[in-house]
PDB file of C-alpha atoms in Angstrom:
ATOM      1  CA  MET M   1      47.332 161.283  15.678  1.00 46.00           C
ATOM      2  CA  ASN M   2      46.371 157.432  16.325  1.00 49.00           C
ATOM      3  CA  ARG M   3      47.857 155.364  18.796  1.00 51.00           C
ATOM      4  CA  GLY M   4      51.903 153.823  17.542  1.00 44.00           C
ATOM      5  CA  SER M   5      52.811 150.819  17.521  1.00 40.00           C
ATOM      6  CA  ASP M   6      54.848 150.813  20.540  1.00 42.00           C
ATOM      7  CA  ASP M   7      51.697 151.405  23.294  1.00 45.00           C
ATOM      8  CA  LYS M   8      52.099 148.759  25.032  1.00 45.00           C
ATOM      9  CA  ARG M   9      49.331 147.356  26.606  1.00 51.00           C
ATOM     10  CA  ASP M  10      50.857 145.729  30.385  1.00 58.00           C
ATOM     11  CA  GLU M  11      47.542 145.535  32.128  1.00 70.00           C
ATOM     12  CA  ALA M  12      44.491 143.741  31.104  1.00 72.00           C
ATOM     13  CA  ARG M  13      41.445 145.936  29.193  1.00 77.00           C
ATOM     14  CA  VAL M  14      38.029 146.015  30.992  1.00 79.00           C
ATOM     15  CA  PRO M  15      35.247 146.757  29.481  1.00 75.00           C
ATOM     16  CA  LEU M  16      33.467 148.694  31.983  1.00 78.00           C
ATOM     17  CA  VAL M  17      31.708 151.549  30.514  1.00 80.00           C
ATOM     18  CA  LEU M  18      31.906 154.693  33.331  1.00 83.00           C
ATOM     19  CA  ARG M  19      30.633 158.128  33.615  1.00 83.00           C
ATOM     20  CA  VAL M  20      33.438 161.015  32.871  1.00 87.00           C
ATOM     21  CA  GLN M  21      33.591 164.420  34.219  1.00 84.00           C
ATOM     22  CA  PHE M  22      36.153 166.985  33.815  1.00 79.00           C
ATOM     23  CA  PRO M  23      37.041 168.724  36.669  1.00 67.00           C
ATOM     24  CA  ASN M  24      37.370 171.554  35.466  1.00 65.00           C
ATOM     25  CA  GLN M  25      35.256 171.897  32.973  1.00 61.00           C
ATOM     26  CA  GLU M  26      32.177 171.263  34.389  1.00 57.00           C
ATOM     27  CA  ARG M  27      30.305 171.028  31.483  1.00 59.00           C
ATOM     28  CA  MET M  28      31.968 168.502  29.777  1.00 64.00           C
ATOM     29  CA  VAL M  29      30.539 164.694  30.375  1.00 70.00           C
ATOM     30  CA  ALA M  30      31.663 161.334  28.435  1.00 78.00           C
ATOM     31  CA  VAL M  31      31.751 157.566  29.122  1.00 82.00           C
ATOM     32  CA  THR M  32      34.974 155.228  29.753  1.00 85.00           C
ATOM     33  CA  GLU M  33      35.129 152.917  26.855  1.00 82.00           C
ATOM     34  CA  ASN M  34      37.122 150.132  28.914  1.00 83.00           C
ATOM     35  CA  LEU M  35      39.728 151.131  31.812  1.00 86.00           C
ATOM     36  CA  SER M  36      42.798 149.307  33.352  1.00 87.00           C
ATOM     37  CA  LYS M  37      45.009 149.946  36.540  1.00 84.00           C
ATOM     38  CA  GLY M  38      47.107 152.192  34.084  1.00 89.00           C
ATOM     39  CA  GLY M  39      44.938 153.655  31.786  1.00 91.00           C
ATOM     40  CA  ILE M  40      41.586 154.542  29.944  1.00 92.00           C
ATOM     41  CA  PHE M  41      40.047 155.173  27.046  1.00 92.00           C
ATOM     42  CA  VAL M  42      37.646 158.023  26.658  1.00 90.00           C
ATOM     43  CA  GLN M  43      34.647 158.607  24.449  1.00 87.00           C
ATOM     44  CA  THR M  44      34.501 161.937  23.761  1.00 85.00           C
ATOM     45  CA  ASP M  45      33.810 164.508  21.003  1.00 80.00           C
ATOM     46  CA  ARG M  46      36.332 166.742  22.608  1.00 82.00           C
ATOM     47  CA  THR M  47      39.627 167.881  20.664  1.00 84.00           C
ATOM     48  CA  PHE M  48      43.139 166.645  23.693  1.00 88.00           C
ATOM     49  CA  SER M  49      46.595 166.811  21.905  1.00 90.00           C
ATOM     50  CA  PRO M  50      48.919 163.839  23.083  1.00 93.00           C
ATOM     51  CA  GLY M  51      51.150 164.915  25.912  1.00 93.00           C
ATOM     52  CA  GLN M  52      48.136 167.190  27.804  1.00 93.00           C
ATOM     53  CA  GLU M  53      46.958 166.344  31.176  1.00 93.00           C
ATOM     54  CA  LEU M  54      43.313 165.982  32.244  1.00 90.00           C
ATOM     55  CA  GLY M  55      42.244 165.535  35.958  1.00 91.00           C
ATOM     56  CA  LEU M  56      38.869 163.225  35.294  1.00 90.00           C
ATOM     57  CA  ALA M  57      35.894 161.744  37.917  1.00 89.00           C
ATOM     58  CA  LEU M  58      34.543 159.087  37.041  1.00 88.00           C
ATOM     59  CA  SER M  59      31.471 157.212  38.481  1.00 82.00           C
ATOM     60  CA  PHE M  60      28.162 155.820  37.568  1.00 76.00           C
ATOM     61  CA  PRO M  61      24.221 155.819  38.765  1.00 67.00           C
ATOM     62  CA  GLY M  62      23.664 154.000  41.898  1.00 62.00           C
ATOM     63  CA  LEU M  63      26.872 152.006  41.743  1.00 60.00           C
ATOM     64  CA  MET M  64      29.516 154.078  42.782  1.00 68.00           C
ATOM     65  CA  ASN M  65      30.787 157.693  44.009  1.00 76.00           C
ATOM     66  CA  PRO M  66      32.997 159.464  41.936  1.00 83.00           C
ATOM     67  CA  VAL M  67      36.711 158.613  41.988  1.00 88.00           C
ATOM     68  CA  GLU M  68      38.877 161.289  40.672  1.00 90.00           C
ATOM     69  CA  VAL M  69      42.213 161.259  38.849  1.00 92.00           C
ATOM     70  CA  VAL M  70      44.849 162.423  36.357  1.00 93.00           C
ATOM     71  CA  GLY M  71      45.979 161.312  33.450  1.00 93.00           C
ATOM     72  CA  THR M  72      47.788 162.510  30.283  1.00 94.00           C
ATOM     73  CA  VAL M  73      46.808 161.337  27.061  1.00 94.00           C
ATOM     74  CA  ALA M  74      48.724 159.275  24.833  1.00 94.00           C
ATOM     75  CA  TRP M  75      46.738 158.794  21.799  1.00 92.00           C
ATOM     76  CA  VAL M  76      43.779 160.202  19.903  1.00 93.00           C
ATOM     77  CA  ARG M  77      40.965 158.139  18.268  1.00 91.00           C
ATOM     78  CA  PRO M  78      39.333 159.987  15.003  1.00 89.00           C
ATOM     79  CA  ALA M  79      35.441 159.763  14.761  1.00 83.00           C
ATOM     80  CA  SER M  80      34.478 156.710  12.123  1.00 83.00           C
ATOM     81  CA  GLU M  81      31.861 155.174  10.600  1.00 78.00           C
ATOM     82  CA  GLU M  82      32.707 152.562  13.047  1.00 77.00           C
ATOM     83  CA  ALA M  83      33.604 153.163  16.491  1.00 78.00           C
ATOM     84  CA  PRO M  84      32.705 157.830  18.165  1.00 82.00           C
ATOM     85  CA  GLY M  85      36.076 159.499  18.855  1.00 86.00           C
ATOM     86  CA  GLY M  86      37.827 159.733  21.985  1.00 89.00           C
ATOM     87  CA  VAL M  87      41.430 159.755  23.562  1.00 92.00           C
ATOM     88  CA  GLY M  88      43.421 157.208  25.152  1.00 94.00           C
ATOM     89  CA  ILE M  89      44.567 158.429  28.680  1.00 94.00           C
ATOM     90  CA  ARG M  90      47.595 156.932  30.310  1.00 94.00           C
ATOM     91  CA  VAL M  91      48.111 156.919  34.171  1.00 93.00           C
ATOM     92  CA  VAL M  92      51.488 156.729  36.192  1.00 91.00           C
ATOM     93  CA  ARG M  93      50.646 158.482  39.166  1.00 92.00           C
ATOM     94  CA  ASP M  94      50.585 155.773  42.579  1.00 93.00           C
ATOM     95  CA  GLN M  95      47.667 157.297  43.836  1.00 93.00           C
ATOM     96  CA  ASP M  96      45.666 156.849  40.917  1.00 92.00           C
ATOM     97  CA  ARG M  97      47.024 153.601  39.428  1.00 91.00           C
ATOM     98  CA  GLN M  98      45.370 152.049  42.951  1.00 90.00           C
ATOM     99  CA  ARG M  99      42.140 154.294  43.118  1.00 89.00           C
ATOM    100  CA  LEU M 100      41.849 152.157  39.165  1.00 89.00           C
ATOM    101  CA  GLY M 101      42.829 149.063  40.884  1.00 87.00           C
ATOM    102  CA  GLU M 102      40.199 149.453  43.437  1.00 84.00           C
ATOM    103  CA  LEU M 103      37.679 150.977  41.676  1.00 80.00           C
ATOM    104  CA  LEU M 104      38.050 147.713  39.226  1.00 79.00           C
ATOM    105  CA  SER M 105      37.762 145.391  42.293  1.00 76.00           C
ATOM    106  CA  SER M 106      34.667 147.122  43.135  1.00 67.00           C
ATOM    107  CA  ALA M 107      32.863 147.112  40.575  1.00 60.00           C
ATOM    108  CA  GLY M 108      33.147 143.029  40.344  1.00 54.00           C
ATOM    109  CA  GLN M 109      32.715 143.136  43.892  1.00 49.00           C
ATOM    110  CA  THR M 110      29.321 144.694  43.709  1.00 47.00           C
ATOM    111  CA  ARG M 111      28.268 142.583  40.735  1.00 45.00           C
ATOM    112  CA  ALA M 112      28.968 139.266  42.857  1.00 42.00           C
ATOM    113  CA  SER M 113      27.015 140.151  45.652  1.00 42.00           C
ATOM    114  CA  ASP M 114      24.239 140.965  42.989  1.00 42.00           C
ATOM    115  CA  ARG M 115      24.063 137.357  41.744  1.00 40.00           C
ATOM    116  CA  THR M 116      20.949 136.483  44.231  1.00 40.00           C
ATOM    117  CA  ALA M 117      19.712 139.976  44.121  1.00 47.00           C
ATOM    118  CA  LEU M 118      17.582 139.354  40.482  1.00 47.00           C
ATOM    119  CA  PRO M 119      14.398 140.413  40.548  1.00 53.00           C
ATOM    120  CA  ALA M 120      12.310 137.262  40.518  1.00 52.00           C
ATOM    121  CA  GLU M 121      10.382 138.899  37.741  1.00 66.00           C
ATOM    122  CA  GLY M 122      11.887 139.817  35.622  1.00 80.00           C
ATOM    123  CA  TYR M 123      13.845 142.800  33.925  1.00 87.00           C
ATOM    124  CA  ARG M 124      11.785 144.522  31.214  1.00 90.00           C
ATOM    125  CA  VAL M 125      13.414 146.629  29.169  1.00 92.00           C
ATOM    126  CA  LEU M 126      12.249 149.912  26.684  1.00 94.00           C
ATOM    127  CA  ILE M 127      13.488 150.477  23.551  1.00 94.00           C
ATOM    128  CA  VAL M 128      12.594 153.496  21.779  1.00 96.00           C
ATOM    129  CA  GLU M 129      14.047 153.995  18.367  1.00 93.00           C
ATOM    130  CA  ASP M 130      12.755 154.519  14.513  1.00 91.00           C
ATOM    131  CA  ASN M 131      15.814 153.087  13.172  1.00 89.00           C
ATOM    132  CA  PRO M 132      14.705 149.390  12.614  1.00 87.00           C
ATOM    133  CA  HIS M 133      18.340 148.318  12.225  1.00 85.00           C
ATOM    134  CA  ILE M 134      19.330 149.909  15.200  1.00 86.00           C
ATOM    135  CA  VAL M 135      16.541 148.089  16.553  1.00 86.00           C
ATOM    136  CA  GLU M 136      17.904 145.063  15.501  1.00 86.00           C
ATOM    137  CA  MET M 137      21.104 145.708  16.907  1.00 84.00           C
ATOM    138  CA  TYR M 138      20.518 146.033  20.000  1.00 85.00           C
ATOM    139  CA  SER M 139      17.174 143.327  20.103  1.00 85.00           C
ATOM    140  CA  TYR M 140      20.562 141.035  19.430  1.00 83.00           C
ATOM    141  CA  VAL M 141      22.074 142.541  22.435  1.00 83.00           C
ATOM    142  CA  LEU M 142      20.037 142.309  25.232  1.00 84.00           C
ATOM    143  CA  LYS M 143      18.471 138.306  23.780  1.00 81.00           C
ATOM    144  CA  LYS M 144      22.230 137.274  24.144  1.00 78.00           C
ATOM    145  CA  LEU M 145      21.860 138.240  27.125  1.00 78.00           C
ATOM    146  CA  ALA M 146      18.962 136.545  28.183  1.00 75.00           C
ATOM    147  CA  SER M 147      19.687 134.167  27.192  1.00 72.00           C
ATOM    148  CA  GLY M 148      22.645 133.233  28.656  1.00 62.00           C
ATOM    149  CA  GLU M 149      25.242 133.167  25.868  1.00 60.00           C
ATOM    150  CA  LEU M 150      26.986 136.228  27.415  1.00 54.00           C
ATOM    151  CA  ALA M 151      26.493 135.359  31.260  1.00 56.00           C
ATOM    152  CA  GLY M 152      24.391 134.015  33.516  1.00 58.00           C
ATOM    153  CA  LYS M 153      20.508 134.065  32.075  1.00 67.00           C
ATOM    154  CA  VAL M 154      18.765 136.854  32.729  1.00 72.00           C
ATOM    155  CA  PRO M 155      14.645 136.828  32.829  1.00 80.00           C
ATOM    156  CA  LEU M 156      14.630 140.097  30.410  1.00 84.00           C
ATOM    157  CA  GLU M 157      12.230 141.301  28.637  1.00 86.00           C
ATOM    158  CA  VAL M 158      12.195 143.709  25.469  1.00 88.00           C
ATOM    159  CA  HIS M 159       9.936 145.839  24.345  1.00 92.00           C
ATOM    160  CA  PHE M 160       9.902 148.449  21.622  1.00 94.00           C
ATOM    161  CA  SER M 161       8.441 151.907  20.771  1.00 95.00           C
ATOM    162  CA  PRO M 162       8.875 154.513  17.433  1.00 94.00           C
ATOM    163  CA  ASP M 163       8.884 157.585  19.257  1.00 94.00           C
ATOM    164  CA  GLY M 164       8.570 158.960  22.667  1.00 96.00           C
ATOM    165  CA  HIS M 165       4.872 159.435  22.594  1.00 95.00           C
ATOM    166  CA  HIS M 166       4.780 156.040  21.949  1.00 96.00           C
ATOM    167  CA  ALA M 167       6.955 155.245  25.441  1.00 96.00           C
ATOM    168  CA  LEU M 168       5.288 157.246  27.137  1.00 96.00           C
ATOM    169  CA  GLN M 169       2.526 155.334  27.081  1.00 95.00           C
ATOM    170  CA  ALA M 170       3.674 152.349  27.308  1.00 95.00           C
ATOM    171  CA  LEU M 171       5.688 153.286  30.368  1.00 96.00           C
ATOM    172  CA  ARG M 172       2.232 154.785  32.592  1.00 95.00           C
ATOM    173  CA  SER M 173       1.281 151.377  31.352  1.00 93.00           C
ATOM    174  CA  SER M 174       3.780 148.777  32.718  1.00 91.00           C
ATOM    175  CA  GLN M 175       6.267 148.696  35.062  1.00 91.00           C
ATOM    176  CA  PHE M 176      10.366 148.831  32.729  1.00 93.00           C
ATOM    177  CA  SER M 177      13.368 148.692  34.479  1.00 92.00           C
ATOM    178  CA  LEU M 178      15.461 150.526  32.130  1.00 94.00           C
ATOM    179  CA  VAL M 179      14.559 152.716  29.330  1.00 96.00           C
ATOM    180  CA  MET M 180      17.555 153.387  26.023  1.00 95.00           C
ATOM    181  CA  THR M 181      16.066 156.030  24.156  1.00 96.00           C
ATOM    182  CA  ASP M 182      17.292 157.890  20.958  1.00 95.00           C
ATOM    183  CA  LEU M 183      17.260 161.618  20.919  1.00 95.00           C
ATOM    184  CA  TYR M 184      16.017 162.429  17.279  1.00 94.00           C
ATOM    185  CA  MET M 185      12.683 161.084  16.907  1.00 92.00           C
ATOM    186  CA  PRO M 186       9.609 162.135  15.114  1.00 90.00           C
ATOM    187  CA  VAL M 187       5.985 162.983  17.440  1.00 90.00           C
ATOM    188  CA  MET M 188       8.049 163.583  20.279  1.00 94.00           C
ATOM    189  CA  ASP M 189      12.010 163.567  20.634  1.00 95.00           C
ATOM    190  CA  GLY M 190      14.046 161.935  23.530  1.00 95.00           C
ATOM    191  CA  PHE M 191      14.429 164.909  24.932  1.00 96.00           C
ATOM    192  CA  ALA M 192      10.566 165.499  25.222  1.00 97.00           C
ATOM    193  CA  LEU M 193      10.192 161.939  26.468  1.00 97.00           C
ATOM    194  CA  ILE M 194      13.920 162.778  29.336  1.00 97.00           C
ATOM    195  CA  GLU M 195      12.091 165.326  30.826  1.00 96.00           C
ATOM    196  CA  ARG M 196       8.700 163.379  31.238  1.00 96.00           C
ATOM    197  CA  ILE M 197      10.300 160.903  32.128  1.00 97.00           C
ATOM    198  CA  ARG M 198      11.751 162.937  35.277  1.00 96.00           C
ATOM    199  CA  ALA M 199       8.977 165.083  35.550  1.00 95.00           C
ATOM    200  CA  GLU M 200       6.581 162.303  36.641  1.00 95.00           C
ATOM    201  CA  GLU M 201       6.944 160.315  40.370  1.00 94.00           C
ATOM    202  CA  PRO M 202       6.106 156.650  39.642  1.00 93.00           C
ATOM    203  CA  LEU M 203       8.585 157.068  36.361  1.00 95.00           C
ATOM    204  CA  LYS M 204      11.266 159.756  37.656  1.00 93.00           C
ATOM    205  CA  SER M 205      13.585 157.411  39.143  1.00 92.00           C
ATOM    206  CA  ILE M 206      13.657 154.216  35.665  1.00 94.00           C
ATOM    207  CA  PRO M 207      17.325 154.212  35.029  1.00 93.00           C
ATOM    208  CA  VAL M 208      17.782 156.416  30.999  1.00 95.00           C
ATOM    209  CA  VAL M 209      20.227 155.451  28.538  1.00 94.00           C
ATOM    210  CA  ALA M 210      20.494 157.932  25.579  1.00 94.00           C
ATOM    211  CA  ILE M 211      22.175 156.492  22.340  1.00 92.00           C
ATOM    212  CA  SER M 212      21.941 159.069  20.108  1.00 90.00           C
ATOM    213  CA  ALA M 213      24.477 160.748  16.859  1.00 87.00           C
ATOM    214  CA  GLY M 214      24.373 163.901  18.421  1.00 86.00           C
ATOM    215  CA  GLY M 215      27.393 165.555  18.908  1.00 83.00           C
ATOM    216  CA  PRO M 216      28.581 167.701  22.409  1.00 83.00           C
ATOM    217  CA  GLU M 217      25.189 170.078  22.846  1.00 87.00           C
ATOM    218  CA  ALA M 218      23.117 167.228  22.828  1.00 90.00           C
ATOM    219  CA  ARG M 219      24.939 165.027  25.163  1.00 87.00           C
ATOM    220  CA  GLU M 220      25.200 168.075  27.592  1.00 87.00           C
ATOM    221  CA  ARG M 221      21.201 168.905  27.144  1.00 92.00           C
ATOM    222  CA  ALA M 222      19.987 165.117  27.595  1.00 92.00           C
ATOM    223  CA  MET M 223      22.579 164.723  30.769  1.00 88.00           C
ATOM    224  CA  GLN M 224      21.314 168.269  32.126  1.00 90.00           C
ATOM    225  CA  LEU M 225      17.773 166.677  31.911  1.00 93.00           C
ATOM    226  CA  GLY M 226      18.686 163.682  34.133  1.00 91.00           C
ATOM    227  CA  VAL M 227      19.792 160.594  31.698  1.00 93.00           C
ATOM    228  CA  ASP M 228      21.956 158.431  33.225  1.00 89.00           C
ATOM    229  CA  ILE M 229      24.535 157.912  30.546  1.00 90.00           C
ATOM    230  CA  TYR M 230      24.795 158.663  26.898  1.00 91.00           C
ATOM    231  CA  LEU M 231      26.483 156.836  25.022  1.00 89.00           C
ATOM    232  CA  ARG M 232      27.218 158.211  21.294  1.00 86.00           C
ATOM    233  CA  LYS M 233      25.957 156.461  18.173  1.00 85.00           C
ATOM    234  CA  PRO M 234      27.693 153.828  16.212  1.00 82.00           C
ATOM    235  CA  VAL M 235      27.515 152.042  19.384  1.00 83.00           C
ATOM    236  CA  ARG M 236      29.395 149.126  20.093  1.00 81.00           C
ATOM    237  CA  PHE M 237      27.886 146.092  21.266  1.00 81.00           C
ATOM    238  CA  GLN M 238      29.968 145.254  24.030  1.00 81.00           C
ATOM    239  CA  GLU M 239      28.888 149.026  25.586  1.00 84.00           C
ATOM    240  CA  VAL M 240      25.538 148.642  24.928  1.00 85.00           C
ATOM    241  CA  LEU M 241      26.338 145.906  27.254  1.00 84.00           C
ATOM    242  CA  GLU M 242      27.706 146.422  29.731  1.00 84.00           C
ATOM    243  CA  THR M 243      25.769 150.032  30.600  1.00 86.00           C
ATOM    244  CA  VAL M 244      22.333 147.335  30.429  1.00 87.00           C
ATOM    245  CA  LYS M 245      24.751 144.658  32.817  1.00 83.00           C
ATOM    246  CA  GLN M 246      25.632 147.889  35.032  1.00 81.00           C
ATOM    247  CA  LEU M 247      22.504 150.369  35.632  1.00 85.00           C
ATOM    248  CA  LEU M 248      20.657 146.534  35.977  1.00 83.00           C
ATOM    249  CA  HIS M 249      23.260 144.737  38.600  1.00 77.00           C
ATOM    250  CA  ILE M 250      23.325 142.021  36.678  1.00 75.00           C
ATOM    251  CA  PRO M 251      26.448 140.375  37.367  1.00 67.00           C
TER     252      PRO M 251
END
């Protein structure tokens, strides 16, 4: 079912992208789309029913330790061409609302503290994708970030590779701050690329975001190989922006 008209949002929602794990279902990993003190929207391919109680562990690589909360499924968004499916989760317990408030505050403080930590040489992001239309969208987001239209001006270079083979050559010859990769590509797919990155000492610490139309099996395999964040296509402008900012600690 879809969100009803009586589902009022009393508290502002923040487009914070966090990793979501379900403690009772260890292989299930998802991401948030937004959250507030009283609710969370989680992108997921799995089926949940309104009224179902869920335990969630929210985290982000290199930014915060897991924060566990309990909520109830309030509404369900079916997957469409415009956006992946997911569930809106209402959080009502005082201790959980307090944890979410502290999480939001902590994320804001982390960004503020990093305002003077931007590297003088700037950031270099490698996008690995064989679809030129998708490359154009990612490039648009990152160029907006670099130009200062979406935040303070950020020294950021964007590079592209059409497959994992060319990406690995680029990574071995130059330093990069972040890799954003599709999973299904010719020559060398994203799974093999992630595996190579995590196996090579000079590359293993580079944050990797996988963005794919693959289902739960693709997500689970990518997470097991060591991807930091998995976003499911069709991905939203704000999700790409927030994920890049959080992984690079850009305020």
